[in-house]
Structure formats: C-alpha cells, structure tokens
PDB file of C-alpha atoms in Angstrom:
ATOM      1  CA  MET A   1      28.632   5.573 -28.434  1.00 50.00           C
ATOM      2  CA  GLY A   2      26.438   2.627 -27.450  1.00 56.00           C
ATOM      3  CA  VAL A   3      22.670   2.681 -27.792  1.00 60.00           C
ATOM      4  CA  ASP A   4      20.550   2.366 -24.651  1.00 68.00           C
ATOM      5  CA  LYS A   5      18.327  -0.564 -25.568  1.00 65.00           C
ATOM      6  CA  ASP A   6      15.963   0.223 -22.697  1.00 73.00           C
ATOM      7  CA  ALA A   7      15.553   3.925 -23.568  1.00 79.00           C
ATOM      8  CA  VAL A   8      12.069   3.490 -25.025  1.00 83.00           C
ATOM      9  CA  LEU A   9      10.920   1.369 -22.075  1.00 82.00           C
ATOM     10  CA  LYS A  10      12.288   3.857 -19.551  1.00 78.00           C
ATOM     11  CA  ALA A  11      10.647   6.747 -21.413  1.00 81.00           C
ATOM     12  CA  THR A  12       7.269   5.139 -20.635  1.00 81.00           C
ATOM     13  CA  GLY A  13       8.057   5.161 -16.923  1.00 81.00           C
ATOM     14  CA  TRP A  14       8.319   1.371 -16.856  1.00 83.00           C
ATOM     15  CA  ASP A  15      11.502  -0.582 -16.216  1.00 82.00           C
ATOM     16  CA  ASN A  16      12.859  -4.111 -16.281  1.00 82.00           C
ATOM     17  CA  LEU A  17      12.309  -6.164 -13.163  1.00 80.00           C
ATOM     18  CA  TYR A  18      14.466  -4.744 -10.376  1.00 72.00           C
ATOM     19  CA  ILE A  19      16.369  -7.239  -8.222  1.00 71.00           C
ATOM     20  CA  PRO A  20      16.870  -5.780  -4.717  1.00 67.00           C
ATOM     21  CA  GLU A  21      20.499  -5.759  -3.554  1.00 67.00           C
ATOM     22  CA  PRO A  22      20.700  -6.154   0.239  1.00 61.00           C
ATOM     23  CA  GLN A  23      23.852  -5.140   2.108  1.00 59.00           C
ATOM     24  CA  VAL A  24      24.566  -8.803   2.789  1.00 66.00           C
ATOM     25  CA  ALA A  25      24.001 -11.181  -0.144  1.00 78.00           C
ATOM     26  CA  LYS A  26      21.243 -13.577   0.931  1.00 88.00           C
ATOM     27  CA  TYR A  27      20.081 -15.030  -2.372  1.00 92.00           C
ATOM     28  CA  ALA A  28      20.862 -15.476  -6.053  1.00 92.00           C
ATOM     29  CA  ILE A  29      18.542 -16.018  -9.024  1.00 93.00           C
ATOM     30  CA  THR A  30      20.017 -18.112 -11.824  1.00 92.00           C
ATOM     31  CA  GLY A  31      18.879 -18.704 -15.399  1.00 90.00           C
ATOM     32  CA  HIS A  32      16.413 -17.090 -17.791  1.00 87.00           C
ATOM     33  CA  GLU A  33      13.561 -19.615 -17.806  1.00 85.00           C
ATOM     34  CA  SER A  34      12.628 -22.116 -15.073  1.00 88.00           C
ATOM     35  CA  GLN A  35      14.877 -20.036 -12.849  1.00 94.00           C
ATOM     36  CA  VAL A  36      16.626 -21.274  -9.714  1.00 95.00           C
ATOM     37  CA  LEU A  37      16.516 -19.356  -6.427  1.00 95.00           C
ATOM     38  CA  THR A  38      19.433 -20.095  -4.068  1.00 95.00           C
ATOM     39  CA  VAL A  39      19.143 -18.745  -0.508  1.00 95.00           C
ATOM     40  CA  SER A  40      21.994 -18.495   1.996  1.00 93.00           C
ATOM     41  CA  LEU A  41      21.010 -19.275   5.591  1.00 93.00           C
ATOM     42  CA  GLY A  42      23.097 -18.565   8.666  1.00 90.00           C
ATOM     43  CA  VAL A  43      22.745 -20.551  11.862  1.00 90.00           C
ATOM     44  CA  GLY A  44      19.136 -20.445  13.089  1.00 90.00           C
ATOM     45  CA  GLU A  45      17.793 -18.766   9.932  1.00 92.00           C
ATOM     46  CA  GLU A  46      14.814 -20.067   7.979  1.00 94.00           C
ATOM     47  CA  VAL A  47      13.231 -19.748   4.543  1.00 95.00           C
ATOM     48  CA  LYS A  48       9.731 -20.901   3.584  1.00 95.00           C
ATOM     49  CA  GLY A  49       8.733 -22.410   0.268  1.00 93.00           C
ATOM     50  CA  GLU A  50       5.781 -23.980  -1.490  1.00 93.00           C
ATOM     51  CA  PRO A  51       5.663 -27.810  -1.563  1.00 92.00           C
ATOM     52  CA  GLY A  52       7.607 -29.185  -4.522  1.00 92.00           C
ATOM     53  CA  VAL A  53       9.871 -26.168  -5.136  1.00 94.00           C
ATOM     54  CA  MET A  54      12.959 -27.561  -3.347  1.00 94.00           C
ATOM     55  CA  MET A  55      15.768 -28.412  -5.758  1.00 95.00           C
ATOM     56  CA  TYR A  56      18.565 -29.263  -3.316  1.00 94.00           C
ATOM     57  CA  LEU A  57      19.759 -28.687   0.252  1.00 94.00           C
ATOM     58  CA  THR A  58      23.325 -28.590   1.505  1.00 91.00           C
ATOM     59  CA  SER A  59      24.439 -30.914   4.264  1.00 87.00           C
ATOM     60  CA  GLY A  60      22.994 -30.184   7.695  1.00 87.00           C
ATOM     61  CA  MET A  61      19.909 -28.302   6.474  1.00 91.00           C
ATOM     62  CA  HIS A  62      16.591 -29.312   8.028  1.00 92.00           C
ATOM     63  CA  GLN A  63      13.205 -29.366   6.297  1.00 93.00           C
ATOM     64  CA  GLN A  64       9.827 -29.563   7.982  1.00 93.00           C
ATOM     65  CA  VAL A  65       6.206 -29.272   6.834  1.00 91.00           C
ATOM     66  CA  GLY A  66       3.930 -26.694   8.448  1.00 87.00           C
ATOM     67  CA  CYS A  67       0.212 -26.040   8.071  1.00 83.00           C
ATOM     68  CA  ASP A  68      -0.153 -22.626   9.704  1.00 78.00           C
ATOM     69  CA  GLY A  69      -2.851 -20.526   8.011  1.00 77.00           C
ATOM     70  CA  CYS A  70      -4.006 -23.512   5.961  1.00 83.00           C
ATOM     71  CA  LEU A  71      -7.476 -22.128   5.134  1.00 83.00           C
ATOM     72  CA  ALA A  72      -6.218 -18.699   4.054  1.00 79.00           C
ATOM     73  CA  ARG A  73      -3.455 -20.282   1.984  1.00 79.00           C
ATOM     74  CA  CYS A  74      -5.903 -22.549   0.153  1.00 85.00           C
ATOM     75  CA  CYS A  75      -8.235 -19.610  -0.568  1.00 80.00           C
ATOM     76  CA  ALA A  76      -5.237 -17.665  -1.905  1.00 79.00           C
ATOM     77  CA  GLY A  77      -4.479 -20.373  -4.464  1.00 80.00           C
ATOM     78  CA  GLU A  78      -1.614 -22.008  -2.562  1.00 83.00           C
ATOM     79  CA  ASP A  79      -1.150 -25.483  -1.097  1.00 82.00           C
ATOM     80  CA  CYS A  80      -2.429 -26.140   2.412  1.00 84.00           C
ATOM     81  CA  CYS A  81       1.075 -26.910   3.641  1.00 88.00           C
ATOM     82  CA  VAL A  82       4.303 -24.916   3.502  1.00 90.00           C
ATOM     83  CA  MET A  83       7.892 -26.154   3.688  1.00 93.00           C
ATOM     84  CA  ASN A  84      10.203 -24.662   6.322  1.00 94.00           C
ATOM     85  CA  PHE A  85      13.923 -24.960   5.543  1.00 95.00           C
ATOM     86  CA  THR A  86      16.135 -24.231   8.550  1.00 94.00           C
ATOM     87  CA  ASN A  87      19.835 -24.160   9.311  1.00 92.00           C
ATOM     88  CA  PRO A  88      19.945 -25.693  12.817  1.00 89.00           C
ATOM     89  CA  GLY A  89      23.632 -24.911  13.163  1.00 79.00           C
ATOM     90  CA  HIS A  90      24.970 -28.402  13.820  1.00 70.00           C
ATOM     91  CA  SER A  91      28.053 -27.691  11.751  1.00 62.00           C
ATOM     92  CA  GLU A  92      28.233 -23.931  12.529  1.00 67.00           C
ATOM     93  CA  ASN A  93      28.407 -23.277   8.791  1.00 82.00           C
ATOM     94  CA  VAL A  94      26.253 -21.334   6.351  1.00 89.00           C
ATOM     95  CA  GLY A  95      23.674 -23.556   4.651  1.00 90.00           C
ATOM     96  CA  PHE A  96      22.038 -23.210   1.255  1.00 93.00           C
ATOM     97  CA  VAL A  97      18.607 -24.003  -0.159  1.00 95.00           C
ATOM     98  CA  ALA A  98      17.925 -24.038  -3.902  1.00 96.00           C
ATOM     99  CA  MET A  99      14.348 -23.793  -5.155  1.00 96.00           C
ATOM    100  CA  SER A 100      12.677 -23.602  -8.546  1.00 95.00           C
ATOM    101  CA  PRO A 101       9.036 -22.753  -9.443  1.00 93.00           C
ATOM    102  CA  ASN A 102       6.705 -25.697  -9.952  1.00 90.00           C
ATOM    103  CA  PHE A 103       5.387 -24.406 -13.294  1.00 88.00           C
ATOM    104  CA  PRO A 104       7.677 -24.880 -16.343  1.00 85.00           C
ATOM    105  CA  THR A 105       9.408 -21.773 -17.784  1.00 84.00           C
ATOM    106  CA  SER A 106       8.542 -19.696 -14.694  1.00 90.00           C
ATOM    107  CA  LYS A 107      10.677 -16.863 -13.390  1.00 92.00           C
ATOM    108  CA  VAL A 108      11.420 -15.891  -9.789  1.00 95.00           C
ATOM    109  CA  VAL A 109      10.299 -12.374  -8.850  1.00 94.00           C
ATOM    110  CA  PRO A 110      11.795 -10.989  -5.597  1.00 94.00           C
ATOM    111  CA  VAL A 111       9.932  -8.235  -3.748  1.00 94.00           C
ATOM    112  CA  ASP A 112      11.371  -6.362  -0.764  1.00 93.00           C
ATOM    113  CA  MET A 113       8.246  -5.988   1.366  1.00 94.00           C
ATOM    114  CA  LYS A 114       9.691  -3.183   3.500  1.00 93.00           C
ATOM    115  CA  ALA A 115      10.509  -0.971   0.500  1.00 92.00           C
ATOM    116  CA  PRO A 116       8.657   2.394   0.620  1.00 93.00           C
ATOM    117  CA  HIS A 117       6.834   1.726  -2.656  1.00 94.00           C
ATOM    118  CA  VAL A 118       5.470  -1.572  -1.266  1.00 95.00           C
ATOM    119  CA  GLY A 119       4.756  -0.543   2.306  1.00 94.00           C
ATOM    120  CA  GLY A 120       4.545  -4.053   3.730  1.00 95.00           C
ATOM    121  CA  VAL A 121       1.427  -5.101   1.781  1.00 96.00           C
ATOM    122  CA  LEU A 122       1.352  -6.720  -1.665  1.00 96.00           C
ATOM    123  CA  ILE A 123      -1.751  -7.918  -3.544  1.00 94.00           C
ATOM    124  CA  THR A 124      -0.977 -10.675  -6.053  1.00 94.00           C
ATOM    125  CA  GLN A 125      -2.785 -13.013  -8.404  1.00 90.00           C
ATOM    126  CA  GLN A 126      -3.770 -16.323  -6.840  1.00 87.00           C
ATOM    127  CA  GLY A 127      -0.966 -18.852  -6.494  1.00 88.00           C
ATOM    128  CA  ALA A 128       1.824 -16.336  -7.145  1.00 91.00           C
ATOM    129  CA  PHE A 129       3.673 -16.944  -3.862  1.00 94.00           C
ATOM    130  CA  MET A 130       6.676 -19.254  -4.190  1.00 95.00           C
ATOM    131  CA  ALA A 131       8.914 -18.617  -1.174  1.00 95.00           C
ATOM    132  CA  SER A 132       9.841 -16.056   1.468  1.00 95.00           C
ATOM    133  CA  TYR A 133      12.738 -15.046   3.671  1.00 94.00           C
ATOM    134  CA  GLY A 134      12.017 -13.161   6.888  1.00 92.00           C
ATOM    135  CA  ASP A 135       8.574 -12.041   8.027  1.00 93.00           C
ATOM    136  CA  VAL A 136       6.083 -12.626   5.201  1.00 94.00           C
ATOM    137  CA  HIS A 137       2.515 -13.774   5.871  1.00 93.00           C
ATOM    138  CA  VAL A 138       0.298 -15.284   3.143  1.00 92.00           C
ATOM    139  CA  GLY A 139      -3.348 -14.282   3.500  1.00 90.00           C
ATOM    140  CA  ILE A 140      -6.307 -13.145   1.445  1.00 89.00           C
ATOM    141  CA  SER A 141      -7.935  -9.900   0.360  1.00 86.00           C
ATOM    142  CA  LEU A 142     -11.606  -9.891  -0.649  1.00 86.00           C
ATOM    143  CA  ASP A 143     -12.869  -7.670  -3.475  1.00 83.00           C
ATOM    144  CA  CYS A 144     -16.617  -7.470  -2.874  1.00 80.00           C
ATOM    145  CA  ASN A 145     -17.314  -5.192  -5.836  1.00 81.00           C
ATOM    146  CA  LEU A 146     -19.264  -7.387  -8.294  1.00 80.00           C
ATOM    147  CA  LEU A 147     -17.870  -5.794 -11.460  1.00 78.00           C
ATOM    148  CA  ARG A 148     -14.270  -5.738 -10.253  1.00 82.00           C
ATOM    149  CA  CYS A 149     -14.207  -9.295  -8.934  1.00 77.00           C
ATOM    150  CA  CYS A 150     -15.721 -10.591 -12.190  1.00 80.00           C
ATOM    151  CA  CYS A 151     -13.914  -8.389 -14.718  1.00 78.00           C
ATOM    152  CA  ALA A 152     -10.651  -7.000 -13.245  1.00 76.00           C
ATOM    153  CA  GLY A 153      -8.727 -10.255 -13.630  1.00 76.00           C
ATOM    154  CA  LEU A 154      -7.965 -11.083  -9.974  1.00 80.00           C
ATOM    155  CA  GLY A 155     -11.311 -12.495  -8.858  1.00 80.00           C
ATOM    156  CA  LEU A 156     -13.173 -12.235  -5.552  1.00 84.00           C
ATOM    157  CA  VAL A 157     -10.396 -13.724  -3.393  1.00 87.00           C
ATOM    158  CA  ARG A 158      -6.972 -12.208  -4.019  1.00 89.00           C
ATOM    159  CA  GLN A 159      -3.695 -13.288  -2.503  1.00 91.00           C
ATOM    160  CA  LYS A 160      -2.355 -10.815   0.070  1.00 93.00           C
ATOM    161  CA  LEU A 161       1.228 -10.825   1.334  1.00 95.00           C
ATOM    162  CA  GLU A 162       2.117  -8.866   4.471  1.00 95.00           C
ATOM    163  CA  GLY A 163       5.360  -8.363   6.371  1.00 95.00           C
ATOM    164  CA  ASP A 164       8.800  -6.788   6.172  1.00 94.00           C
ATOM    165  CA  GLY A 165      10.793  -9.703   4.719  1.00 93.00           C
ATOM    166  CA  THR A 166      11.481 -10.657   1.115  1.00 94.00           C
ATOM    167  CA  ALA A 167       8.766 -12.420  -0.885  1.00 95.00           C
ATOM    168  CA  PHE A 168       9.579 -14.474  -3.975  1.00 96.00           C
ATOM    169  CA  LEU A 169       6.806 -14.751  -6.555  1.00 95.00           C
ATOM    170  CA  SER A 170       6.558 -17.232  -9.415  1.00 93.00           C
ATOM    171  CA  SER A 171       5.584 -15.796 -12.791  1.00 92.00           C
ATOM    172  CA  THR A 172       5.587 -16.691 -16.461  1.00 90.00           C
ATOM    173  CA  GLY A 173       6.309 -14.335 -19.353  1.00 89.00           C
ATOM    174  CA  THR A 174       8.378 -11.154 -19.212  1.00 90.00           C
ATOM    175  CA  ILE A 175       7.928  -8.987 -16.115  1.00 92.00           C
ATOM    176  CA  VAL A 176       8.163  -5.193 -16.059  1.00 92.00           C
ATOM    177  CA  GLN A 177       7.565  -2.873 -13.155  1.00 93.00           C
ATOM    178  CA  LYS A 178       6.588   0.700 -12.401  1.00 93.00           C
ATOM    179  CA  VAL A 179       6.272   2.753  -9.241  1.00 94.00           C
ATOM    180  CA  LEU A 180       3.130   4.823  -9.644  1.00 94.00           C
ATOM    181  CA  LYS A 181       2.982   8.353  -8.279  1.00 94.00           C
ATOM    182  CA  GLU A 182       0.059   9.577  -6.222  1.00 95.00           C
ATOM    183  CA  GLY A 183      -2.997   9.659  -8.502  1.00 94.00           C
ATOM    184  CA  GLU A 184      -1.143   8.235 -11.526  1.00 95.00           C
ATOM    185  CA  VAL A 185      -3.289   5.780 -13.515  1.00 94.00           C
ATOM    186  CA  ILE A 186      -2.276   2.951 -15.837  1.00 93.00           C
ATOM    187  CA  VAL A 187      -4.511   0.757 -17.993  1.00 92.00           C
ATOM    188  CA  ALA A 188      -3.549  -2.905 -18.392  1.00 90.00           C
ATOM    189  CA  ASP A 189      -4.900  -6.093 -19.892  1.00 89.00           C
ATOM    190  CA  THR A 190      -6.882  -8.008 -17.253  1.00 86.00           C
ATOM    191  CA  ASN A 191      -4.633 -11.079 -17.648  1.00 87.00           C
ATOM    192  CA  CYS A 192      -1.360  -9.194 -17.141  1.00 90.00           C
ATOM    193  CA  ILE A 193      -1.579  -8.021 -13.513  1.00 91.00           C
ATOM    194  CA  LEU A 194       0.940  -9.963 -11.432  1.00 93.00           C
ATOM    195  CA  ALA A 195       1.006  -7.865  -8.264  1.00 94.00           C
ATOM    196  CA  PHE A 196       0.592  -4.360  -6.879  1.00 95.00           C
ATOM    197  CA  ALA A 197       1.236  -2.584  -3.603  1.00 96.00           C
ATOM    198  CA  GLY A 198      -1.621  -2.382  -1.122  1.00 93.00           C
ATOM    199  CA  SER A 199      -1.565   1.417  -1.469  1.00 95.00           C
ATOM    200  CA  ALA A 200      -2.582   1.194  -5.155  1.00 95.00           C
ATOM    201  CA  LYS A 201      -6.250   1.038  -6.173  1.00 94.00           C
ATOM    202  CA  LEU A 202      -7.599  -1.567  -8.610  1.00 91.00           C
ATOM    203  CA  ASP A 203     -10.550  -0.753 -10.889  1.00 91.00           C
ATOM    204  CA  ILE A 204     -11.905  -1.417 -14.386  1.00 88.00           C
ATOM    205  CA  LYS A 205     -12.532   0.638 -17.516  1.00 87.00           C
ATOM    206  CA  ARG A 206     -14.525  -0.141 -20.647  1.00 81.00           C
ATOM    207  CA  THR A 207     -12.368  -0.979 -23.649  1.00 79.00           C
ATOM    208  CA  GLY A 208     -14.385   1.315 -25.902  1.00 74.00           C
ATOM    209  CA  GLY A 209     -17.583   1.223 -27.911  1.00 73.00           C
ATOM    210  CA  ILE A 210     -19.486  -1.885 -28.963  1.00 76.00           C
ATOM    211  CA  LEU A 211     -17.195  -2.549 -31.930  1.00 69.00           C
ATOM    212  CA  GLY A 212     -14.103  -2.188 -29.750  1.00 67.00           C
ATOM    213  CA  MET A 213     -15.491  -4.538 -27.113  1.00 68.00           C
ATOM    214  CA  ILE A 214     -16.384  -7.163 -29.716  1.00 70.00           C
ATOM    215  CA  GLY A 215     -13.439  -6.933 -32.095  1.00 70.00           C
ATOM    216  CA  GLY A 216     -10.622  -5.356 -30.104  1.00 70.00           C
ATOM    217  CA  GLY A 217      -9.416  -8.596 -28.531  1.00 67.00           C
ATOM    218  CA  GLU A 218      -9.462  -7.136 -25.010  1.00 71.00           C
ATOM    219  CA  GLY A 219     -13.022  -8.051 -24.045  1.00 74.00           C
ATOM    220  CA  ILE A 220     -15.418  -5.590 -22.414  1.00 78.00           C
ATOM    221  CA  PHE A 221     -13.101  -4.245 -19.700  1.00 85.00           C
ATOM    222  CA  ASN A 222      -9.474  -3.382 -19.069  1.00 87.00           C
ATOM    223  CA  THR A 223      -7.959  -3.165 -15.603  1.00 90.00           C
ATOM    224  CA  THR A 224      -6.841   0.186 -14.182  1.00 93.00           C
ATOM    225  CA  LEU A 225      -4.418   0.771 -11.311  1.00 94.00           C
ATOM    226  CA  THR A 226      -4.138   4.110  -9.541  1.00 95.00           C
ATOM    227  CA  GLY A 227      -1.058   5.042  -7.524  1.00 87.00           C
ATOM    228  CA  PRO A 228       0.820   5.364  -5.356  1.00 96.00           C
ATOM    229  CA  GLY A 229       2.815   2.153  -5.179  1.00 95.00           C
ATOM    230  CA  LEU A 230       4.614  -0.609  -7.048  1.00 95.00           C
ATOM    231  CA  VAL A 231       2.959  -2.405  -9.963  1.00 95.00           C
ATOM    232  CA  LEU A 232       4.280  -5.637 -11.529  1.00 95.00           C
ATOM    233  CA  ILE A 233       2.993  -6.625 -14.981  1.00 93.00           C
ATOM    234  CA  GLN A 234       3.626  -9.904 -16.820  1.00 92.00           C
ATOM    235  CA  SER A 235       3.369 -10.486 -20.571  1.00 89.00           C
ATOM    236  CA  MET A 236       1.702 -13.902 -20.180  1.00 85.00           C
ATOM    237  CA  ASN A 237       0.166 -15.469 -17.088  1.00 82.00           C
ATOM    238  CA  GLU A 238       0.074 -19.166 -16.329  1.00 81.00           C
ATOM    239  CA  GLN A 239      -3.520 -19.700 -17.476  1.00 80.00           C
ATOM    240  CA  THR A 240      -2.945 -17.917 -20.795  1.00 79.00           C
ATOM    241  CA  PHE A 241       0.138 -20.087 -21.332  1.00 79.00           C
ATOM    242  CA  LYS A 242      -1.877 -23.254 -20.637  1.00 79.00           C
ATOM    243  CA  ASN A 243      -4.659 -22.133 -22.991  1.00 77.00           C
ATOM    244  CA  ALA A 244      -2.116 -21.452 -25.755  1.00 76.00           C
ATOM    245  CA  MET A 245      -0.564 -24.895 -25.296  1.00 74.00           C
ATOM    246  CA  VAL A 246      -3.971 -26.601 -25.439  1.00 75.00           C
ATOM    247  CA  ALA A 247      -4.958 -24.616 -28.551  1.00 66.00           C
ATOM    248  CA  ASP A 248      -1.677 -25.507 -30.273  1.00 63.00           C
ATOM    249  CA  LYS A 249      -2.163 -29.173 -29.414  1.00 54.00           C
ATOM    250  CA  LEU A 250      -5.707 -29.193 -30.758  1.00 47.00           C
ATOM    251  CA  ILE A 251      -4.658 -27.440 -33.974  1.00 47.00           C
ATOM    252  CA  SER A 252      -1.744 -29.832 -34.514  1.00 44.00           C
ATOM    253  CA  ARG A 253      -4.151 -32.732 -34.267  1.00 34.00           C
TER     254      ARG A 253
END
C-alpha cells in the first residue's frame, strides 16, 4: 500500500495549493518555477494582466493599455497601467493568451473570488496581483492600527481584490493554504502572509520573552490570522528572496 506523502501536512489542517476546476476549462498553469498561465478566451471575452507579463498571443487577439484606477493600483504596489487582452472575434475562433510573472522563479496562484471561503474580497501583500479573468477590481485596504501596520508584515496600505471572477497572484516559494473555521487562529511569520479572505482578521502576537525576541530569529512579533476564511502562506516572499541573493553575492565577494 502506498504512503500518503501529504498525510502530515493534511493532519495540520493545511493543504497544498488548490487549483480551482471550473466546469469549462478556461486556463492552464504550466511548469514548477517561473510558471506560465495560459487563458482561453471566447469571442468578446477579456483577461487583464500586469504590464510585462504577456508571453505570447494567438492570431487575432487584441491588446490594449488601460489606466483605470491608476492611483489605487500604484498604492497597492502595482503598475499604473494594466493590459487588456481581448478576443474581438474576427476569426470566430477561440483565442489564447499566455502570461508569466515578471519576477524570476515565481508561481501563479489562482483564486476563485466567488468561492464561499473567499467571499468576493481578498487582502494580499503589495504587488501580488498578476492577472484576472472576469470581474476583479484592484484596490487598497488601509490598516490604521500603528502596531499592525508596522509589525504585521503587510504595511499601512494593503492590496485589496474584490469581485466574483478569478484572480491570479504571483508568488515565490512554496504556497500552502488553509480555510480557517470561525474563531480559529493561526500564528505565522510576518514575511510569509501572501493573502487572506476579507472575512479573516489580521493581528500580531509577541514572539515570547526578551530572549526569544532577541535570539529566536522571528523578531518581536508574529502575525496572527483569525477565521473564518481562506489563508495563503508562502515559504519565501520576493523581498526575502532578494535579500538572500544580495547576501550570497556579498559573501561570495
């Protein structure tokens, strides 16, 4: 009898990243690192993407730059502009758009915004949005609590996605997910929060006594999330990856 390699992970209540499976296949995610997102578009359909993510378009596809919500997008860590890829239907055929995250080694994280454990609102780290299909609006969420905005890992201005379409996030590291029950609390490293449903509550917790805060490697605070709702955690965020690369380069010199 085979061994369930994910038994320990599942026993914690966490699971590998879940890829939603719609009734009609609209997209595919290819590869393990620097993944490729391919979206199928019928006549008149559209997908949005960050500038620079387009890898290829099939014949007849139309691309146009838009600047709707420029200020909110910039505050959320995104570019001012957004690319709109449309199938105008000149050939009456299905068109395809392939996109890949701008940051090397990144993965594509799909989130069904209308799923019950998301509820149409997703709070993410700045710059996490990569693309969207259907109704997804990129905005901001302000955390005006001084301790949380300084120590919870997401800052004062957080990226907020709203709608009932499918959002595609860009993330480095390994991603795991958990749907928190009402009142369920998890404690996470402040650098590991990728996204969480708007129904979940973000807060902070001291890492321990003075010795723990100085020598534990986690700093003064950890981040807590209280359910209900979806939580996405990554093993290494983009900034941590950059810092590690710089440190390695300095040491090698």
